[in-house]
């Protein structure tokens, strides 16, 4: 999770929305500053370094996804790395410190979502990272800052008043801000609690508190420490192989499977033979976009995912460039495509499926279905493919030596004495021999 989040975050520093947020955040300054990933010449106050790095992580919808539905890592990891640079020099944050705080931030998100049946489905009202991500980042920050249980309760209660962003901004440049704000607001809540600000300590138990965000919210007492088990031990996350809404990954695999019946070897798709394309999908309205016009809309379109896979035989970062979205052959294929919903296909990342049926002009019918895509927690990416994704994402952002060092540091995070090494590598400067020597001696 950590390596993947760093990789998609570094890639996200190349996006337009990230650059806009950098320009905005430069108006803030303080004596304490933290790294902006892939920008060695820019440092920002911890709150705003957290913000812009969180935006980068979610800028292309390439980050991990969990069930119940949220993107857990992007709200937490930027916070912890920003704090690790903001603390007094004599208080070094080790890799073990970071790992424990990270897992607490993920755990809090999962526990809160398990208190509601609504959270198990793909969201309809609020974007989950803006809710549970805000409280998860507050919990993680509280742990790393050393807040006691009473101030940690205050931090969570304060964070709840920052939480919530409407799903209507999905498929726009504003959606990544939900992730950046989740981290920033969680960190700010922890700072305010540290400073003595008080809030309603029962807010997580109340329908008018955290229950305002989820229907059927029923908080429960957690197990004792002696019998406690971490949610990540029970269920892993999904890791994406291309930057788009998780539901489109089922669609891509189904479309690629049916394409094999039409295309032999490396030949192009015989689009002229296709009469209609029917996509059987769960009813997720914000991923129903028949003719997307921007990269953000294309990332949230079952139709675009299917047609891109059919036309090109793959989906990648480049698939969402404007010239690929607006090409005539794409428009033609989208015009032949329609969606169907069935009652057995529920909008849940745990058990949804996608099916592609192509009717040819000669009457032949081709159908393929995907129940679990490669990268889902039931069929996880191999370690080798995860590293390949990271290397592909970072190739134009940091030096190959720095990328290799980041992989090595993350693989051995529990042995790392000072997280300053990791933040130095994330700056994106050329990896010096001194830094690499420091890496090898620490791990």
PDB file of C-alpha atoms in Angstrom, residues 121-230:
ATOM      1  CA  UNK A 121     -21.917  -0.136  -1.359  1.00  0.00           C
ATOM      2  CA  UNK A 122     -20.382   2.205  -3.904  1.00  0.00           C
ATOM      3  CA  UNK A 123     -21.248   5.689  -2.539  1.00  0.00           C
ATOM      4  CA  UNK A 124     -24.158   7.809  -3.723  1.00  0.00           C
ATOM      5  CA  UNK A 125     -23.984  10.940  -1.551  1.00  0.00           C
ATOM      6  CA  UNK A 126     -20.534  11.631  -0.088  1.00  0.00           C
ATOM      7  CA  UNK A 127     -17.046  10.786  -1.336  1.00  0.00           C
ATOM      8  CA  UNK A 128     -15.780   8.411   1.407  1.00  0.00           C
ATOM      9  CA  UNK A 129     -12.177   9.720   1.728  1.00  0.00           C
ATOM     10  CA  UNK A 130     -13.612  13.099   2.665  1.00  0.00           C
ATOM     11  CA  UNK A 131     -15.368  11.446   5.622  1.00  0.00           C
ATOM     12  CA  UNK A 132     -13.467   8.462   6.958  1.00  0.00           C
ATOM     13  CA  UNK A 133     -10.179   9.661   5.468  1.00  0.00           C
ATOM     14  CA  UNK A 134     -10.389  12.846   7.520  1.00  0.00           C
ATOM     15  CA  UNK A 135     -10.838  10.897  10.759  1.00  0.00           C
ATOM     16  CA  UNK A 136      -8.255   8.295   9.773  1.00  0.00           C
ATOM     17  CA  UNK A 137      -5.656  10.979   9.127  1.00  0.00           C
ATOM     18  CA  UNK A 138      -6.497  12.630  12.456  1.00  0.00           C
ATOM     19  CA  UNK A 139      -5.988   9.310  14.266  1.00  0.00           C
ATOM     20  CA  UNK A 140      -2.696   8.642  12.476  1.00  0.00           C
ATOM     21  CA  UNK A 141      -1.447  12.165  13.186  1.00  0.00           C
ATOM     22  CA  UNK A 142      -2.477  11.889  16.823  1.00  0.00           C
ATOM     23  CA  UNK A 143      -0.454   8.702  17.176  1.00  0.00           C
ATOM     24  CA  UNK A 144       2.667  10.126  15.561  1.00  0.00           C
ATOM     25  CA  UNK A 145       2.399  13.361  17.585  1.00  0.00           C
ATOM     26  CA  UNK A 146       2.105  11.375  20.801  1.00  0.00           C
ATOM     27  CA  UNK A 147      -1.372  12.577  21.837  1.00  0.00           C
ATOM     28  CA  UNK A 148      -2.885  10.729  24.793  1.00  0.00           C
ATOM     29  CA  UNK A 149      -6.278   9.002  24.547  1.00  0.00           C
ATOM     30  CA  UNK A 150      -8.176  12.081  25.739  1.00  0.00           C
ATOM     31  CA  UNK A 151      -6.622  14.476  23.226  1.00  0.00           C
ATOM     32  CA  UNK A 152      -6.974  11.815  20.514  1.00  0.00           C
ATOM     33  CA  UNK A 153     -10.728  11.754  21.200  1.00  0.00           C
ATOM     34  CA  UNK A 154     -10.750  15.521  20.807  1.00  0.00           C
ATOM     35  CA  UNK A 155      -8.832  15.224  17.535  1.00  0.00           C
ATOM     36  CA  UNK A 156     -11.374  12.772  16.110  1.00  0.00           C
ATOM     37  CA  UNK A 157     -14.271  14.955  17.237  1.00  0.00           C
ATOM     38  CA  UNK A 158     -12.714  18.055  15.693  1.00  0.00           C
ATOM     39  CA  UNK A 159     -11.989  16.149  12.470  1.00  0.00           C
ATOM     40  CA  UNK A 160     -15.660  15.161  12.190  1.00  0.00           C
ATOM     41  CA  UNK A 161     -16.537  18.832  11.786  1.00  0.00           C
ATOM     42  CA  UNK A 162     -14.202  19.036   8.788  1.00  0.00           C
ATOM     43  CA  UNK A 163     -15.569  15.877   7.141  1.00  0.00           C
ATOM     44  CA  UNK A 164     -17.734  15.431   4.056  1.00  0.00           C
ATOM     45  CA  UNK A 165     -17.638  16.337   0.359  1.00  0.00           C
ATOM     46  CA  UNK A 166     -20.468  15.691  -2.143  1.00  0.00           C
ATOM     47  CA  UNK A 167     -20.014  12.988  -4.754  1.00  0.00           C
ATOM     48  CA  UNK A 168     -21.299  15.360  -7.444  1.00  0.00           C
ATOM     49  CA  UNK A 169     -17.712  16.559  -7.907  1.00  0.00           C
ATOM     50  CA  UNK A 170     -16.584  13.094  -9.017  1.00  0.00           C
ATOM     51  CA  UNK A 171     -15.064  13.135 -12.514  1.00  0.00           C
ATOM     52  CA  UNK A 172     -13.846  16.719 -12.079  1.00  0.00           C
ATOM     53  CA  UNK A 173     -10.572  18.334 -11.088  1.00  0.00           C
ATOM     54  CA  UNK A 174     -12.066  19.031  -7.666  1.00  0.00           C
ATOM     55  CA  UNK A 175     -12.391  15.363  -6.629  1.00  0.00           C
ATOM     56  CA  UNK A 176      -8.645  14.987  -5.840  1.00  0.00           C
ATOM     57  CA  UNK A 177      -9.012  17.901  -3.424  1.00  0.00           C
ATOM     58  CA  UNK A 178     -11.192  15.647  -1.265  1.00  0.00           C
ATOM     59  CA  UNK A 179      -8.132  13.505  -0.584  1.00  0.00           C
ATOM     60  CA  UNK A 180      -5.810  16.446   0.013  1.00  0.00           C
ATOM     61  CA  UNK A 181      -8.306  18.054   2.360  1.00  0.00           C
ATOM     62  CA  UNK A 182      -8.864  14.797   4.251  1.00  0.00           C
ATOM     63  CA  UNK A 183      -5.180  14.692   5.131  1.00  0.00           C
ATOM     64  CA  UNK A 184      -4.846  18.422   5.791  1.00  0.00           C
ATOM     65  CA  UNK A 185      -7.967  18.634   7.944  1.00  0.00           C
ATOM     66  CA  UNK A 186      -7.079  15.518   9.915  1.00  0.00           C
ATOM     67  CA  UNK A 187      -3.639  16.916  10.662  1.00  0.00           C
ATOM     68  CA  UNK A 188      -5.110  20.275  11.599  1.00  0.00           C
ATOM     69  CA  UNK A 189      -7.583  18.560  13.934  1.00  0.00           C
ATOM     70  CA  UNK A 190      -4.691  16.781  15.675  1.00  0.00           C
ATOM     71  CA  UNK A 191      -2.744  20.058  15.986  1.00  0.00           C
ATOM     72  CA  UNK A 192      -5.821  21.811  17.438  1.00  0.00           C
ATOM     73  CA  UNK A 193      -6.427  19.003  19.931  1.00  0.00           C
ATOM     74  CA  UNK A 194      -2.758  19.190  20.910  1.00  0.00           C
ATOM     75  CA  UNK A 195      -3.292  22.917  21.532  1.00  0.00           C
ATOM     76  CA  UNK A 196      -6.214  22.215  23.867  1.00  0.00           C
ATOM     77  CA  UNK A 197      -9.261  22.747  21.642  1.00  0.00           C
ATOM     78  CA  UNK A 198     -12.275  20.787  22.882  1.00  0.00           C
ATOM     79  CA  UNK A 199     -15.129  19.135  20.984  1.00  0.00           C
ATOM     80  CA  UNK A 200     -17.941  16.629  21.585  1.00  0.00           C
ATOM     81  CA  UNK A 201     -16.216  13.455  22.701  1.00  0.00           C
ATOM     82  CA  UNK A 202     -19.361  11.408  21.947  1.00  0.00           C
ATOM     83  CA  UNK A 203     -19.533  12.516  18.322  1.00  0.00           C
ATOM     84  CA  UNK A 204     -18.748   9.015  16.972  1.00  0.00           C
ATOM     85  CA  UNK A 205     -21.693   7.583  18.934  1.00  0.00           C
ATOM     86  CA  UNK A 206     -24.342  10.032  17.757  1.00  0.00           C
ATOM     87  CA  UNK A 207     -26.704  10.007  14.799  1.00  0.00           C
ATOM     88  CA  UNK A 208     -26.271  13.779  14.716  1.00  0.00           C
ATOM     89  CA  UNK A 209     -22.510  13.279  14.835  1.00  0.00           C
ATOM     90  CA  UNK A 210     -20.686  10.859  12.562  1.00  0.00           C
ATOM     91  CA  UNK A 211     -24.032   9.162  11.879  1.00  0.00           C
ATOM     92  CA  UNK A 212     -24.997  12.149   9.744  1.00  0.00           C
ATOM     93  CA  UNK A 213     -22.815  10.805   6.959  1.00  0.00           C
ATOM     94  CA  UNK A 214     -24.043   7.186   6.774  1.00  0.00           C
ATOM     95  CA  UNK A 215     -27.498   5.620   7.000  1.00  0.00           C
ATOM     96  CA  UNK A 216     -28.015   2.734   9.430  1.00  0.00           C
ATOM     97  CA  UNK A 217     -25.016   3.894  11.444  1.00  0.00           C
ATOM     98  CA  UNK A 218     -24.641   1.649  14.478  1.00  0.00           C
ATOM     99  CA  UNK A 219     -21.373   2.113  16.402  1.00  0.00           C
ATOM    100  CA  UNK A 220     -20.139  -0.846  18.383  1.00  0.00           C
ATOM    101  CA  UNK A 221     -17.682  -1.449  21.198  1.00  0.00           C
ATOM    102  CA  UNK A 222     -14.345  -2.652  19.830  1.00  0.00           C
ATOM    103  CA  UNK A 223     -12.811  -5.955  20.967  1.00  0.00           C
ATOM    104  CA  UNK A 224     -10.313  -5.944  23.807  1.00  0.00           C
ATOM    105  CA  UNK A 225      -6.638  -5.665  22.947  1.00  0.00           C
ATOM    106  CA  UNK A 226      -6.174  -9.315  23.855  1.00  0.00           C
ATOM    107  CA  UNK A 227      -8.623 -10.445  21.149  1.00  0.00           C
ATOM    108  CA  UNK A 228      -8.213  -7.555  18.710  1.00  0.00           C
ATOM    109  CA  UNK A 229      -7.424  -8.265  15.053  1.00  0.00           C
ATOM    110  CA  UNK A 230      -6.519  -5.677  12.409  1.00  0.00           C
TER     111      UNK A 230
END
